[in-house]
Amino acid sequence: MLTGFEPFGGDRTNPSWDAVSRVVPTGYELVTAELPCSFAESAPALRALVAEHRPDVVVCVGQAGGRAAITPERVAINLDDARIADNTGAQPIDEPVVLDGPAAYFTTLPVKACVAALLEAGIPAAVSHTAGTFVCNHVFYALMHLVATEHPHLRAGFVHVPYAPEQGHADAPSLPIDTVAEALNLIITTTLTTATDLPTTAGTLH
Amino acid sequence: MLTGFEPFGGDRTNPSWDAVSRVVPTGYELVTAELPCSFAESAPALRALVAEHRPDVVVCVGQAGGRAAITPERVAINLDDARIADNTGAQPIDEPVVLDGPAAYFTTLPVKACVAALLEAGIPAAVSHTAGTFVCNHVFYALMHLVATEHPHLRAGFVHVPYAPEQGHADAPSLPIDTVAEALNLIITTTLTTATDLPTTAGTLH
Amino acid sequence: MLTGFEPFGGDRTNPSWDAVSRVVPTGYELVTAELPCSFAESAPALRALVAEHRPDVVVCVGQAGGRAAITPERVAINLDDARIADNTGAQPIDEPVVLDGPAAYFTTLPVKACVAALLEAGIPAAVSHTAGTFVCNHVFYALMHLVATEHPHLRAGFVHVPYAPEQGHADAPSLPIDTVAEALNLIITTTLTTATDLPTTAGTLH
Amino acid sequence: MLTGFEPFGGDRTNPSWDAVSRVVPTGYELVTAELPCSFAESAPALRALVAEHRPDVVVCVGQAGGRAAITPERVAINLDDARIADNTGAQPIDEPVVLDGPAAYFTTLPVKACVAALLEAGIPAAVSHTAGTFVCNHVFYALMHLVATEHPHLRAGFVHVPYAPEQGHADAPSLPIDTVAEALNLIITTTLTTATDLPTTAGTLH
């Protein structure tokens, strides 16, 4: 399963959904869905989708304006701190995603193998260690909480993608939507064929 | 207490220690120390310093080459993933900082009040949500683990600082060492006078 | 003589004028002026100021949002191409600054010696090879055209400075106004004491 | 005609030549060549190629490590200032490309129409106003000097391209080589079908 987000923050499109909806699956069954950019609605929607479709792998995808590469996220933190309001007008500040949940969850995707596969395909990619504190991190944490509490065998994670060129953010990096769609397919196929992540570093100095 | 790091990664100086050693405390007693850039040695050294001096506030400071602002860190994660070897040649990959420790700890510094004080003083500052996966995050996590297990009343956290101009990283942002030293003093005094952090957002969209 | 600009583009302050107005001259007579952010009015205002005060050195200063360092400019080009309207509503596209003027002028400031002096003082600095195509480049070109046609002995140039932290551009680098003011004084004193620029490289690969 | 460069500065590949050699021309005859990364040899090699093949359009392409988009260059300046030695060991500092040549030349490519075509195709692109002071700018200036002195009807210019992901510059933006090759073909076809450039702004504020 792949999910993208609806547009937010003044943009008329969101490359996460545009790319998810263009993915051509190679050798697996794909379910896609567009999540609302809403703290209150996104996690219940995701939970219902997982309960309905019982996927083996779930990758939620979100826009990271300003990033230059496809960035699988390593860690979700139990913190909502919204710089701007979400699409329903909600702006939680310093609230937990899940009350009394752990401070963080690590992804169960093989993020290093995914990045290696993307780079080998000539697509810019890097592991990220922060998904922010907006709806993207909220959904990512909620997803990993689902894994921890309801679906222990689910392989799940989050991928941030750059702006698309047609959004018009002239001073920020961007990638073609088709390149992002190809990358998402590679992340799914790599996950399906990788039992244990690569023992290579993807660390950052800060 | 303020700590900085020794130089690493080919640099001959480290602005974290250069700035810490120039801080002129305004109205409090200051202890400073230079930590080794070593996964094995840094945390025991910090633990011994805290045991010896019993400080009210501990701020560890590290260099974040490429950042443009003073960035108090919000969250430490239980992960060592070293892109380069530390100064003793060690390069842990995907190891926990503390075996069976929680996935993450949040800082107990009032990071939003600190950033507000810095901006009011005309110093570039922002809250960061990743301290990386190298020795800086290692020390930060070990420090917060000390708070959780031995020193519950200690207010503690980590601050990343940019390169100094004299290091010669021509394509990267930098700040004068004196500006960084002034910032660190402001962070200490703000912490000493702020019981509860500001209810303002310092969140990031990703 | 030092000039700064009035605010533009939605900002309520402009660090170029804020810094110019705080410069404390060390051993020379200083005249300062705030130029309008206007294609039509800025160059005549500058010409009148130079005619009135007959300075030995003129450094015009402007804001370069997004840059991290003090950047003396090397070359002014004969092109107005305004991404946004200026403060009078004018938005010239692909017009020359001076009809039948040469394609470009090089500065007559010793920009390499200035950058070396700034770095030695611990202030981030680099030579820039583009002043853009907005009012800053317009004023710079007009200034160098004045040198070429009316004031052959005038040493003149342009310096771009980063945002100030208090402007609130949270994702962009910035420098304290006092640091910028100190930098501008160093640029003037270095120019007054440097007959020939340093034979060191300040080039960029692209 | 499209030219790329050989690798330099420690890289084992150069995306400019890798992309040029993969361009599949759509409806025109294409000549390609790899230029040496040499101040002394590049311009004579280019001059000989133009004399031999008599092209209608010449686009020289070079690597701009750190840029995130395809960037057609607007202006070439008469300055060599090499931060590093070229592949023959030469490192000119503050020398003109052409003795007594004008300070700068503007491109004769319709750079705004090219950028618009790239963005419409979903490829990140922007006009640049500096080609640096290394071999890229040297070749660009030499090319435009050829136009000014020998080939008045030649439409000519320079395009900088980002790193390729496989070069391993993990902290810098990059684009797939195939995307760059597609972009170069679009730049040629847009030039062949555009007599006058678009009257839209592509300016920068600094």
PDB file of N, CA, C and O in Angstrom, chain C residues 62-95:
ATOM      1  N   GLY C  62      23.363  46.020  -0.229  1.00  0.00           N
ATOM      2  CA  GLY C  62      21.997  45.547  -0.432  1.00  0.00           C
ATOM      3  C   GLY C  62      21.771  44.208   0.249  1.00  0.00           C
ATOM      4  O   GLY C  62      22.714  43.487   0.593  1.00  0.00           O
ATOM      5  N   GLN C  63      20.515  43.879   0.429  1.00  0.00           N
ATOM      6  CA  GLN C  63      20.112  42.606   1.059  1.00  0.00           C
ATOM      7  C   GLN C  63      20.088  41.481   0.028  1.00  0.00           C
ATOM      8  O   GLN C  63      19.527  41.627  -1.044  1.00  0.00           O
ATOM      9  N   ALA C  64      20.693  40.350   0.402  1.00  0.00           N
ATOM     10  CA  ALA C  64      20.622  39.144  -0.438  1.00  0.00           C
ATOM     11  C   ALA C  64      20.033  38.027   0.404  1.00  0.00           C
ATOM     12  O   ALA C  64      20.758  37.243   1.015  1.00  0.00           O
ATOM     13  N   GLY C  65      18.714  37.992   0.430  1.00  0.00           N
ATOM     14  CA  GLY C  65      18.031  36.970   1.223  1.00  0.00           C
ATOM     15  C   GLY C  65      18.395  35.579   0.766  1.00  0.00           C
ATOM     16  O   GLY C  65      18.230  35.254  -0.410  1.00  0.00           O
ATOM     17  N   GLY C  66      18.875  34.755   1.689  1.00  0.00           N
ATOM     18  CA  GLY C  66      19.274  33.407   1.357  1.00  0.00           C
ATOM     19  C   GLY C  66      20.779  33.197   1.382  1.00  0.00           C
ATOM     20  O   GLY C  66      21.234  32.070   1.544  1.00  0.00           O
ATOM     21  N   ARG C  67      21.542  34.281   1.223  1.00  0.00           N
ATOM     22  CA  ARG C  67      22.991  34.131   1.345  1.00  0.00           C
ATOM     23  C   ARG C  67      23.385  34.064   2.820  1.00  0.00           C
ATOM     24  O   ARG C  67      22.711  34.615   3.676  1.00  0.00           O
ATOM     25  N   ALA C  68      24.509  33.395   3.071  1.00  0.00           N
ATOM     26  CA  ALA C  68      24.953  33.176   4.444  1.00  0.00           C
ATOM     27  C   ALA C  68      26.143  34.038   4.829  1.00  0.00           C
ATOM     28  O   ALA C  68      26.535  34.052   5.987  1.00  0.00           O
ATOM     29  N   ALA C  69      26.726  34.758   3.877  1.00  0.00           N
ATOM     30  CA  ALA C  69      27.973  35.479   4.138  1.00  0.00           C
ATOM     31  C   ALA C  69      27.900  36.899   3.598  1.00  0.00           C
ATOM     32  O   ALA C  69      27.042  37.229   2.781  1.00  0.00           O
ATOM     33  N   ILE C  70      28.843  37.733   4.066  1.00  0.00           N
ATOM     34  CA  ILE C  70      29.055  39.057   3.483  1.00  0.00           C
ATOM     35  C   ILE C  70      29.711  38.833   2.129  1.00  0.00           C
ATOM     36  O   ILE C  70      30.780  38.231   2.047  1.00  0.00           O
ATOM     37  N   THR C  71      29.079  39.314   1.050  1.00  0.00           N
ATOM     38  CA  THR C  71      29.581  38.987  -0.280  1.00  0.00           C
ATOM     39  C   THR C  71      29.830  40.234  -1.125  1.00  0.00           C
ATOM     40  O   THR C  71      28.919  40.751  -1.767  1.00  0.00           O
ATOM     41  N   PRO C  72      31.102  40.711  -1.136  1.00  0.00           N
ATOM     42  CA  PRO C  72      31.452  41.768  -2.091  1.00  0.00           C
ATOM     43  C   PRO C  72      31.255  41.248  -3.513  1.00  0.00           C
ATOM     44  O   PRO C  72      31.633  40.123  -3.837  1.00  0.00           O
ATOM     45  N   GLU C  73      30.652  42.071  -4.349  1.00  0.00           N
ATOM     46  CA  GLU C  73      30.340  41.670  -5.720  1.00  0.00           C
ATOM     47  C   GLU C  73      31.488  42.028  -6.658  1.00  0.00           C
ATOM     48  O   GLU C  73      32.089  43.085  -6.542  1.00  0.00           O
ATOM     49  N   ARG C  74      31.715  41.146  -7.625  1.00  0.00           N
ATOM     50  CA  ARG C  74      32.824  41.372  -8.538  1.00  0.00           C
ATOM     51  C   ARG C  74      32.387  42.062  -9.822  1.00  0.00           C
ATOM     52  O   ARG C  74      33.151  42.804 -10.420  1.00  0.00           O
ATOM     53  N   VAL C  75      31.149  41.795 -10.285  1.00  0.00           N
ATOM     54  CA  VAL C  75      30.783  42.242 -11.623  1.00  0.00           C
ATOM     55  C   VAL C  75      29.319  42.685 -11.663  1.00  0.00           C
ATOM     56  O   VAL C  75      28.440  42.040 -11.094  1.00  0.00           O
ATOM     57  N   ALA C  76      29.087  43.822 -12.317  1.00  0.00           N
ATOM     58  CA  ALA C  76      27.736  44.352 -12.548  1.00  0.00           C
ATOM     59  C   ALA C  76      27.396  44.164 -14.011  1.00  0.00           C
ATOM     60  O   ALA C  76      28.242  44.415 -14.875  1.00  0.00           O
ATOM     61  N   ILE C  77      26.163  43.705 -14.304  1.00  0.00           N
ATOM     62  CA  ILE C  77      25.810  43.476 -15.708  1.00  0.00           C
ATOM     63  C   ILE C  77      24.734  44.464 -16.154  1.00  0.00           C
ATOM     64  O   ILE C  77      23.953  44.977 -15.342  1.00  0.00           O
ATOM     65  N   ASN C  78      24.738  44.737 -17.463  1.00  0.00           N
ATOM     66  CA  ASN C  78      23.859  45.765 -18.040  1.00  0.00           C
ATOM     67  C   ASN C  78      22.482  45.176 -18.340  1.00  0.00           C
ATOM     68  O   ASN C  78      22.054  45.106 -19.492  1.00  0.00           O
ATOM     69  N   LEU C  79      21.785  44.762 -17.284  1.00  0.00           N
ATOM     70  CA  LEU C  79      20.511  44.068 -17.462  1.00  0.00           C
ATOM     71  C   LEU C  79      19.595  44.302 -16.265  1.00  0.00           C
ATOM     72  O   LEU C  79      19.965  44.028 -15.132  1.00  0.00           O
ATOM     73  N   ASP C  80      18.400  44.806 -16.542  1.00  0.00           N
ATOM     74  CA  ASP C  80      17.315  44.840 -15.556  1.00  0.00           C
ATOM     75  C   ASP C  80      16.319  43.748 -15.935  1.00  0.00           C
ATOM     76  O   ASP C  80      15.823  43.726 -17.068  1.00  0.00           O
ATOM     77  N   ASP C  81      16.042  42.847 -14.975  1.00  0.00           N
ATOM     78  CA  ASP C  81      15.064  41.777 -15.214  1.00  0.00           C
ATOM     79  C   ASP C  81      14.425  41.484 -13.858  1.00  0.00           C
ATOM     80  O   ASP C  81      14.909  40.670 -13.088  1.00  0.00           O
ATOM     81  N   ALA C  82      13.331  42.176 -13.591  1.00  0.00           N
ATOM     82  CA  ALA C  82      12.785  42.229 -12.237  1.00  0.00           C
ATOM     83  C   ALA C  82      11.800  41.099 -11.984  1.00  0.00           C
ATOM     84  O   ALA C  82      10.746  41.044 -12.631  1.00  0.00           O
ATOM     85  N   ARG C  83      12.126  40.204 -11.066  1.00  0.00           N
ATOM     86  CA  ARG C  83      11.206  39.125 -10.716  1.00  0.00           C
ATOM     87  C   ARG C  83       9.966  39.664 -10.009  1.00  0.00           C
ATOM     88  O   ARG C  83       8.874  39.127 -10.152  1.00  0.00           O
ATOM     89  N   ILE C  84      10.143  40.721  -9.229  1.00  0.00           N
ATOM     90  CA  ILE C  84       9.014  41.378  -8.565  1.00  0.00           C
ATOM     91  C   ILE C  84       9.068  42.859  -8.900  1.00  0.00           C
ATOM     92  O   ILE C  84      10.074  43.364  -9.382  1.00  0.00           O
ATOM     93  N   ALA C  85       7.979  43.546  -8.648  1.00  0.00           N
ATOM     94  CA  ALA C  85       7.962  44.986  -8.861  1.00  0.00           C
ATOM     95  C   ALA C  85       8.811  45.678  -7.802  1.00  0.00           C
ATOM     96  O   ALA C  85       8.925  45.201  -6.676  1.00  0.00           O
ATOM     97  N   ASP C  86       9.407  46.817  -8.174  1.00  0.00           N
ATOM     98  CA  ASP C  86      10.123  47.598  -7.165  1.00  0.00           C
ATOM     99  C   ASP C  86       9.115  48.388  -6.321  1.00  0.00           C
ATOM    100  O   ASP C  86       7.896  48.229  -6.477  1.00  0.00           O
ATOM    101  N   ASN C  87       9.598  49.251  -5.435  1.00  0.00           N
ATOM    102  CA  ASN C  87       8.692  49.924  -4.497  1.00  0.00           C
ATOM    103  C   ASN C  87       7.798  50.973  -5.148  1.00  0.00           C
ATOM    104  O   ASN C  87       6.875  51.496  -4.517  1.00  0.00           O
ATOM    105  N   THR C  88       8.069  51.291  -6.434  1.00  0.00           N
ATOM    106  CA  THR C  88       7.190  52.216  -7.152  1.00  0.00           C
ATOM    107  C   THR C  88       6.248  51.468  -8.083  1.00  0.00           C
ATOM    108  O   THR C  88       5.487  52.092  -8.807  1.00  0.00           O
ATOM    109  N   GLY C  89       6.363  50.135  -8.107  1.00  0.00           N
ATOM    110  CA  GLY C  89       5.497  49.354  -8.986  1.00  0.00           C
ATOM    111  C   GLY C  89       6.110  49.030 -10.332  1.00  0.00           C
ATOM    112  O   GLY C  89       5.503  48.333 -11.147  1.00  0.00           O
ATOM    113  N   ALA C  90       7.326  49.507 -10.577  1.00  0.00           N
ATOM    114  CA  ALA C  90       7.975  49.245 -11.871  1.00  0.00           C
ATOM    115  C   ALA C  90       8.593  47.857 -11.896  1.00  0.00           C
ATOM    116  O   ALA C  90       9.143  47.395 -10.898  1.00  0.00           O
ATOM    117  N   GLN C  91       8.479  47.189 -13.035  1.00  0.00           N
ATOM    118  CA  GLN C  91       9.040  45.843 -13.192  1.00  0.00           C
ATOM    119  C   GLN C  91       9.644  45.670 -14.578  1.00  0.00           C
ATOM    120  O   GLN C  91       9.105  44.962 -15.435  1.00  0.00           O
ATOM    121  N   PRO C  92      10.785  46.299 -14.842  1.00  0.00           N
ATOM    122  CA  PRO C  92      11.403  46.177 -16.178  1.00  0.00           C
ATOM    123  C   PRO C  92      11.856  44.745 -16.433  1.00  0.00           C
ATOM    124  O   PRO C  92      12.322  44.058 -15.529  1.00  0.00           O
ATOM    125  N   ILE C  93      11.671  44.306 -17.662  1.00  0.00           N
ATOM    126  CA  ILE C  93      12.096  42.961 -18.062  1.00  0.00           C
ATOM    127  C   ILE C  93      13.012  43.068 -19.269  1.00  0.00           C
ATOM    128  O   ILE C  93      12.627  43.624 -20.304  1.00  0.00           O
ATOM    129  N   ASP C  94      14.226  42.564 -19.119  1.00  0.00           N
ATOM    130  CA  ASP C  94      15.207  42.528 -20.209  1.00  0.00           C
ATOM    131  C   ASP C  94      15.461  43.906 -20.803  1.00  0.00           C
ATOM    132  O   ASP C  94      15.509  44.075 -22.024  1.00  0.00           O
ATOM    133  N   GLU C  95      15.642  44.892 -19.925  1.00  0.00           N
ATOM    134  CA  GLU C  95      16.041  46.221 -20.379  1.00  0.00           C
ATOM    135  C   GLU C  95      17.460  46.487 -19.901  1.00  0.00           C
ATOM    136  O   GLU C  95      17.874  45.979 -18.858  1.00  0.00           O
TER     137      GLU C  95
END
